[in-house]
C-alpha positions as CSV (number, residue, x, y, z in Angstrom):
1,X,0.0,0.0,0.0
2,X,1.2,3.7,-1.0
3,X,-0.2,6.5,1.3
4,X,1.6,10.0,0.6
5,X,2.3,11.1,4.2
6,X,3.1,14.4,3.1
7,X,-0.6,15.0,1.6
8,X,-2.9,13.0,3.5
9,X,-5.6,14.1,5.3
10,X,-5.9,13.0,9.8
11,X,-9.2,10.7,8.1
12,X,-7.1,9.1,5.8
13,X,-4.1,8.5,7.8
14,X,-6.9,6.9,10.5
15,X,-8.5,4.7,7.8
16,X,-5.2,3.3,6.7
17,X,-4.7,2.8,10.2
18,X,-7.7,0.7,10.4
19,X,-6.6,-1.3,7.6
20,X,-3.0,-2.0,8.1
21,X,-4.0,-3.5,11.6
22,X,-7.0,-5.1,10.9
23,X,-5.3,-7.4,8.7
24,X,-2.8,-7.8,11.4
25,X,-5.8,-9.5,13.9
26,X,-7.4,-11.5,11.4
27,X,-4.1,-13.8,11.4
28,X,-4.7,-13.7,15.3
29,X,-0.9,-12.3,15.4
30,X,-1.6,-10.6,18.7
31,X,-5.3,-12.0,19.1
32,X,-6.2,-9.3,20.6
33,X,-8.3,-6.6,19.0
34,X,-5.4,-3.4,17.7
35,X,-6.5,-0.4,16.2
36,X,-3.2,1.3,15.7
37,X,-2.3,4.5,13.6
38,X,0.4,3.9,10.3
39,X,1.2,5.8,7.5
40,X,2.9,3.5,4.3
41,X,5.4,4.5,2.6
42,X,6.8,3.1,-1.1
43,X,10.2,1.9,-2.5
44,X,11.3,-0.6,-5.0
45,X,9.5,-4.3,-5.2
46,X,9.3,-7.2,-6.9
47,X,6.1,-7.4,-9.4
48,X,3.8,-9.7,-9.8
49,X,3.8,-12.3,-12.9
50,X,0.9,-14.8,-13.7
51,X,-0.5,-16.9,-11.4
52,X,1.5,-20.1,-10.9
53,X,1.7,-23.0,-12.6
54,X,2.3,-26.4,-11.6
55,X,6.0,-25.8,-10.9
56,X,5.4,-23.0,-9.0
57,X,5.7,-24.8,-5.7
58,X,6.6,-28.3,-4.7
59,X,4.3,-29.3,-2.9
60,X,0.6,-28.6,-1.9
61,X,-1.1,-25.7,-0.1
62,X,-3.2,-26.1,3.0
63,X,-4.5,-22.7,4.2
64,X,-7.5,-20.8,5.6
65,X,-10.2,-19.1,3.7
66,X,-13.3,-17.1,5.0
67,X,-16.3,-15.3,3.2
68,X,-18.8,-14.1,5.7
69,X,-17.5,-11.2,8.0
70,X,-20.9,-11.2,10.0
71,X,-20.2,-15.1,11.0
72,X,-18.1,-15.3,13.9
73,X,-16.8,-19.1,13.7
74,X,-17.7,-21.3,10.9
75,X,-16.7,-19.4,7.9
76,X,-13.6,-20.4,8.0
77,X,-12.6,-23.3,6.8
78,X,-9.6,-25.1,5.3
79,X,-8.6,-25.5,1.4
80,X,-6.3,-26.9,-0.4
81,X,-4.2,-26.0,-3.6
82,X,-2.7,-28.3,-5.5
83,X,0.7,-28.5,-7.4
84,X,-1.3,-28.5,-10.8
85,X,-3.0,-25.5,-10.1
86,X,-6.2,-27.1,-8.9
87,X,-8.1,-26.1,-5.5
88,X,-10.1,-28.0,-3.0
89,X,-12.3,-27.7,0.4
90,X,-11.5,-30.2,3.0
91,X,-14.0,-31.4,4.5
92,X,-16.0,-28.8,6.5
93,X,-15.3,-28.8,10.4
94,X,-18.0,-27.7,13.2
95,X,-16.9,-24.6,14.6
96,X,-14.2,-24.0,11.7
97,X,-10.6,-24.0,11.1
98,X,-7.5,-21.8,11.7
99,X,-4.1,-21.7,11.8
100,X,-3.1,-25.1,9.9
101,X,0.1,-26.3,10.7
102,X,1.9,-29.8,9.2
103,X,3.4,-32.8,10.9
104,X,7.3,-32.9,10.7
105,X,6.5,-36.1,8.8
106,X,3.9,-34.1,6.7
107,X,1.0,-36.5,7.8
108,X,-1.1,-34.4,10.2
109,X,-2.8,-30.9,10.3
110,X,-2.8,-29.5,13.9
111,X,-5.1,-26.3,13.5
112,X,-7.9,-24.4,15.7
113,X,-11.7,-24.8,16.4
114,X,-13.6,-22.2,17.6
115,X,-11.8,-19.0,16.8
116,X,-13.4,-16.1,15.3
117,X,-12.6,-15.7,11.4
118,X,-10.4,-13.3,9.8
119,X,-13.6,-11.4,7.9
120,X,-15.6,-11.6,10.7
121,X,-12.5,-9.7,13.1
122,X,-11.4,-7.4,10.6
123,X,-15.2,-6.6,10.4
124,X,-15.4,-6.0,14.4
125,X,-11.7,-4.1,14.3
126,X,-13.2,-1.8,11.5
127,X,-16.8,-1.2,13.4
128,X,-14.5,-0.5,17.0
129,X,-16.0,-3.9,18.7
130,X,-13.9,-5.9,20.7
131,X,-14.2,-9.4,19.8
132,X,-15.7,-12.1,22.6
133,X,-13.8,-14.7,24.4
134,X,-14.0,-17.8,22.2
135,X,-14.5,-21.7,23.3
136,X,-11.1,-22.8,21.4
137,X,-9.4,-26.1,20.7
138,X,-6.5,-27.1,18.9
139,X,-7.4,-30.4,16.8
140,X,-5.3,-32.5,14.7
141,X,-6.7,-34.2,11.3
142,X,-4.7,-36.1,8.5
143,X,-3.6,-34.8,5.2
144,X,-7.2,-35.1,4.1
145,X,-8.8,-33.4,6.2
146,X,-10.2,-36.2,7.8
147,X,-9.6,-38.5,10.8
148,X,-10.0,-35.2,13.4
149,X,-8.6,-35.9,16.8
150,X,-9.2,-33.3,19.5
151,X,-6.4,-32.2,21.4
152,X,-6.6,-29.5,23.9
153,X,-10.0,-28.3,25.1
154,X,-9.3,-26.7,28.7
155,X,-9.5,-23.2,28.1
156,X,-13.6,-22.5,28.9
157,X,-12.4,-24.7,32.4
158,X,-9.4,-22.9,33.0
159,X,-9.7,-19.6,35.4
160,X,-8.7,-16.0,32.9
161,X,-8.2,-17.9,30.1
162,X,-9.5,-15.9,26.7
163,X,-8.2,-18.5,24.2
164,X,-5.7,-20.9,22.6
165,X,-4.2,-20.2,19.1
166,X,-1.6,-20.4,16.8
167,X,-0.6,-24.4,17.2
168,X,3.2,-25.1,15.7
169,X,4.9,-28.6,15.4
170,X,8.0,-28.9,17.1
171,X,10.6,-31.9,15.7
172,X,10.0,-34.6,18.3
173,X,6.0,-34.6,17.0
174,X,5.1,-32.5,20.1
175,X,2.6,-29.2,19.3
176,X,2.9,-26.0,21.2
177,X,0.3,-23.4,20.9
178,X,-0.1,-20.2,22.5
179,X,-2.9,-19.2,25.4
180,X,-4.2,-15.9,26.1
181,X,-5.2,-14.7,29.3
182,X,-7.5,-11.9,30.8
183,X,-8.7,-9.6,31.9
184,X,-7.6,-7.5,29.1
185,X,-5.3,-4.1,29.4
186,X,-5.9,-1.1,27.3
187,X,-3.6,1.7,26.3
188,X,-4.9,4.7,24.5
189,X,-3.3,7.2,22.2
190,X,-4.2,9.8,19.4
191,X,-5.1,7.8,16.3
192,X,-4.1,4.3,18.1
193,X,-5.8,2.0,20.4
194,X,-3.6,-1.2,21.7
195,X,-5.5,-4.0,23.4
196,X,-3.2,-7.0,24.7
197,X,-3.6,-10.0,27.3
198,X,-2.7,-9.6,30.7
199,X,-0.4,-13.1,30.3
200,X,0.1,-15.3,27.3
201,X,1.7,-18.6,27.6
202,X,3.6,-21.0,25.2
203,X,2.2,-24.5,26.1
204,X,3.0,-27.7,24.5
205,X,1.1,-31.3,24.6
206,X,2.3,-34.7,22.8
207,X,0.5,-35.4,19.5
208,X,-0.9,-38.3,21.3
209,X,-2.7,-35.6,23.6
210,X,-1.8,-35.5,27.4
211,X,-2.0,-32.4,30.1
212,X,-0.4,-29.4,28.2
213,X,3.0,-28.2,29.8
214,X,4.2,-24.3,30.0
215,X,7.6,-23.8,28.6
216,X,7.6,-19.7,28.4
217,X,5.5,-17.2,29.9
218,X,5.0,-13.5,28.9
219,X,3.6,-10.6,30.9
220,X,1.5,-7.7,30.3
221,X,4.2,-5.5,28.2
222,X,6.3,-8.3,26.3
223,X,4.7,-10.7,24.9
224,X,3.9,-12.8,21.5
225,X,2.6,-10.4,19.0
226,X,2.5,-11.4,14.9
227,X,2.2,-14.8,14.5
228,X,3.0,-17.9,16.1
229,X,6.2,-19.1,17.6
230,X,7.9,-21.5,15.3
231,X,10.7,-24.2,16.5
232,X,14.3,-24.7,14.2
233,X,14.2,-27.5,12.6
234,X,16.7,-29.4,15.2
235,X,14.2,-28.2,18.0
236,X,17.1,-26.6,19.7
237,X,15.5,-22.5,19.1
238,X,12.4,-21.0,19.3
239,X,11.3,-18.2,17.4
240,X,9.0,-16.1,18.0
241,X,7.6,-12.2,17.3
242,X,7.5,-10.1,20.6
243,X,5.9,-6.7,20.7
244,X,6.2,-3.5,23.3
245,X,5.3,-0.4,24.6
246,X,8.5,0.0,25.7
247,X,10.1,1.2,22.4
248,X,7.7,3.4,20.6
249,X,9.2,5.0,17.3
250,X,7.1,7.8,15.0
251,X,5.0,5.6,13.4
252,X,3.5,3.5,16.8
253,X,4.0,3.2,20.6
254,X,3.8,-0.9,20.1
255,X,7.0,-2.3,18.7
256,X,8.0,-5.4,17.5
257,X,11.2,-7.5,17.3
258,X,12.0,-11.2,16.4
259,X,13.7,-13.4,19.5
260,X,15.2,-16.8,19.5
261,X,14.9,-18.7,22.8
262,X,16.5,-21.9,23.7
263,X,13.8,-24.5,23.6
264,X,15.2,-26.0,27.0
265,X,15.0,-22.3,28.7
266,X,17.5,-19.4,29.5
267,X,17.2,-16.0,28.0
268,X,15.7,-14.8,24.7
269,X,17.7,-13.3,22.2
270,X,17.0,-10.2,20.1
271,X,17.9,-10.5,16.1
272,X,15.9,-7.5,14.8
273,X,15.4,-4.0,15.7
274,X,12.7,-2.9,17.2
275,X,12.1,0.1,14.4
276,X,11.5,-2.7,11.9
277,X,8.5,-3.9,12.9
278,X,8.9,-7.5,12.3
279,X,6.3,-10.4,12.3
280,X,5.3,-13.9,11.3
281,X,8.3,-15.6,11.2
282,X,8.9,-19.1,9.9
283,X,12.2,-20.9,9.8
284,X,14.2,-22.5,6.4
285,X,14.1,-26.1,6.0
286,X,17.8,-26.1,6.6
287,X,17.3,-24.0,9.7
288,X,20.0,-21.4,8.6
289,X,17.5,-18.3,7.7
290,X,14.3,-16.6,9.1
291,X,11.6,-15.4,7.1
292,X,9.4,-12.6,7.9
293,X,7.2,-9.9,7.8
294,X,7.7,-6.4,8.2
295,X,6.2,-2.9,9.0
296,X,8.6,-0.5,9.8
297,X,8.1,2.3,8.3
298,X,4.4,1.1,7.8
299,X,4.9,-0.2,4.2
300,X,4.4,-4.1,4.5
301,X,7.5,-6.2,3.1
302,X,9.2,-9.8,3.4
303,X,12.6,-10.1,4.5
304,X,15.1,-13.1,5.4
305,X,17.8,-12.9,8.0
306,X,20.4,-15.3,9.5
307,X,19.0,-17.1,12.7
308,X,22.1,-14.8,14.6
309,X,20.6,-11.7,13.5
310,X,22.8,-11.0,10.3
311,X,22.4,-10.5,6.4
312,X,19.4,-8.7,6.7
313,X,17.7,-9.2,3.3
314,X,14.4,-7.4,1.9
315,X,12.7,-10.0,-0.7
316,X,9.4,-8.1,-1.2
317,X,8.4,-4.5,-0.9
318,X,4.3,-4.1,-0.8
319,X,3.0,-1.3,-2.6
320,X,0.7,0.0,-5.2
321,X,3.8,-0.9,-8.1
322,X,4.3,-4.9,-7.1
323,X,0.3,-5.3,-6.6
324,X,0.8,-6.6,-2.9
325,X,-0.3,-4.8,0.3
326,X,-0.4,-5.7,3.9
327,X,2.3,-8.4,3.4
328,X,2.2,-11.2,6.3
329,X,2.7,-14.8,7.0
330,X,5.5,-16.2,5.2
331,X,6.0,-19.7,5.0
332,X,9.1,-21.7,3.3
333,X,8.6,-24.5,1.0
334,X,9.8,-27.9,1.6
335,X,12.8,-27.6,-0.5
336,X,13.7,-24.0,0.8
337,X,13.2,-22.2,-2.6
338,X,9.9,-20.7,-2.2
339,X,8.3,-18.8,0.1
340,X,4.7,-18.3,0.1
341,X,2.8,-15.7,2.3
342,X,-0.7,-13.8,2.8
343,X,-1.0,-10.3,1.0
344,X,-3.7,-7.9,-0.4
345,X,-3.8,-7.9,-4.3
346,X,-5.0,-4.7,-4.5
347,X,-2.9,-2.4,-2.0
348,X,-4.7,1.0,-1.8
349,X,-5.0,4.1,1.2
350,X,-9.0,3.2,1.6
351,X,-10.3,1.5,4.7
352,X,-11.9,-0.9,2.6
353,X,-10.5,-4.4,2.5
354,X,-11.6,-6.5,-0.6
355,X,-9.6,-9.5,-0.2
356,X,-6.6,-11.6,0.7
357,X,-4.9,-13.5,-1.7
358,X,-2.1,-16.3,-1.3
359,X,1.3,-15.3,-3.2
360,X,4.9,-17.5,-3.5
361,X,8.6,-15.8,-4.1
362,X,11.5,-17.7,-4.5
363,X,13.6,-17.6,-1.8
364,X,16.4,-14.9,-3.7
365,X,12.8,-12.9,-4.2
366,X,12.6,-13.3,-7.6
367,X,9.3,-14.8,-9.5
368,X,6.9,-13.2,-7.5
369,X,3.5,-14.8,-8.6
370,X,0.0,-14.8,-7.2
371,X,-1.6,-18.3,-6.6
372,X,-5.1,-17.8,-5.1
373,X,-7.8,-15.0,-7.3
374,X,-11.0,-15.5,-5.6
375,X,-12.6,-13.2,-3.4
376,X,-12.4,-14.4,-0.5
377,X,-10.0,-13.8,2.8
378,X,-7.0,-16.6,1.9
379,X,-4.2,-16.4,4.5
380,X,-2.0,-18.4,7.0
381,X,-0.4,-21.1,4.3
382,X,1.4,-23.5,5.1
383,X,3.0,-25.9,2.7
384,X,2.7,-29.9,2.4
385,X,4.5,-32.9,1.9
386,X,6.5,-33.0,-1.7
């Protein structure tokens, strides 16, 4: 998205506030509901080619996809696309579907029931509602779709807690997820309106299911923000997107760095400045790069950096020239030479969001290419088995 700082009007900068965030919550990054002030700016990007063919990936396509903003659950569901272009439902859950994730073995789906979808926030975010507390629970089905297993369903039981989200595989098969706790805090400024949990915990439980076990645990200032926390591939590091009020910079008081913890405890470790805004992250297959997201500056783009903080790369710039706004969850390929993520096709300053759209990069950030064209919200991908 392109917004002309020097020219706009306070309504337009509020309205692209909306936006910008709005998209944010219907990925659940923070899960709480965000109105917060940003202003884009525009530099070079990568354009957009056709949509992709058959070799434009190597390997299929599970995400999310939602269609009625007034429905607060079940209109999201999971799809499929396929390597040949081709696009499928599975089968439709009670209570709907978020946040798929694959088995290490590329067997399983863990995902979440329960959890409002990303229309139907964006449409609450947009009309200044807070959204309710939600009867979660993370579920795990086969590569069909089928075979659903529930797996964690404490949370109504639980004393404070708002809701579980965001489930990630870790190499030893077990499945963390994140769990938000009330009541929720509040911070108020000119043109931005924060909402974040009072505690949010990283939890994990055995495939097999079991009493969930906290391995981190995050306070009222920092704490997970865009996206969920995602394990190296030799389970050794955790990373994970941390936001605060404690470094504000012109564009917001909330920043938001990426950390890497040690899996078996100790301290967290900053690899990204807090000015850059970054989100989503997702390891390489080979362990040796991050991808993310990033808004600093307000003008949505991937990057890739070491897992040590160095050779910061920008892949992707969003703006009105590439055809790819409010850039978010990036997700590696297989092989490690793609990396697909969630965008708007059709950045622009209104308030008004049409649509989100799937889109793949290769991993140098060449041959960016749009995959999904419907009209529907298409986000959180994540990619199967070869």
């Amino acid at each position: 998205m392109r917004l002309d700082t020097r020219r706009a009007t306070r309504r337009d900068a509020a309205h692209t506030a909306m936006l910008n965030v709005a998209l944010r919550i219907a990925s659940v990054g923070c899960a709480i509901t965000a109105i917060a002030a940003t202003a884009t700016g525009c530099g070079s990007a990568s354009k957009v080619g056709p949509s992709a063919s058959k070799r434009a990936h190597d390997g299929p396509l599970v995400y999310e996809i939602s269609t009625e903003p007034q429905r607060p659950a079940t209109a999201t569901q999971l799809a499929e696309r396929l390597p040949d272009g081709t696009t499928r439902r599975l089968p439709r859950l009670p209570g709907g579907a978020r946040h798929p994730a694959w088995s290490p073995d590329r067997t399983r789906i863990a995902f979440v029931r329960g959890l409002a979808n990303a229309a139907y926030e964006i449409n609450r975010v947009l009309t200044g509602r807070q959204l309710p507390r939600a009867r979660t629970e993370i579920d795990t089905a086969d590569a069909a779709g089928r075979d659903v297993r529930r797996l964690v369903s404490d949370c109504p039981a639980t004393p404070g807690c708002l809701f579980d989200a965001l489930p990630a595989w870790a190499p030893d098969g077990r499945i963390s997820f994140l769990r938000f706790y009330g009541p929720v805090h509040s911070v108020r400024q000119p043109y931005e309106h924060q909402q974040y949990a009072s505690r949010v915990e990283l939890l994990t439980i055995p495939a097999s299911g079991g009493r969930p076990a906290t391995i981190r645990r995050w306070d009222a200032d920092l704490q997970p923000w865009d996206g969920a926390p995602r394990w190296s591939p030799d389970g050794r590091h955790i990373v994970v997107a941390l936001g605060s009020f404690a470094h504000p910079n012109k564009h917001s008081m909330l920043a938001t760095a990426l950390f890497v913890l040690d899996a078996a405890g100790g301290a967290a470790r900053r690899i990204t400045p807090w000015d850059l805004g970054a989100g989503y992250p997702d390891w390489s297959p080979d362990g040796s790069q991050i991808a993310f997201a990033s808004e600093g500056g307000h003008s949505p783009s991937l990057y890739v950096v070491r897992a040590d903080g160095t050779r910061l790369r920008k892949l992707v710039q969003g703006d009105t020239r590439s055809s790819v706004g409010a850039l978010q969850q990036p997700a590696w390929s297989p092989d490690g030479g793609r990396i697909a993520f969630a965008a708007q096709p059709r950045p622009t300053s209104s308030y008004r969001i049409s649509q989100l759209d799937l889109f793949t990069v290769n991993s140098d950030g060449s041959q960016l290419r749009r995959v999904t064209t419907t009209d529907a919200y298409e986000s959180a991908p994540a990619w199967g088995p070869n």
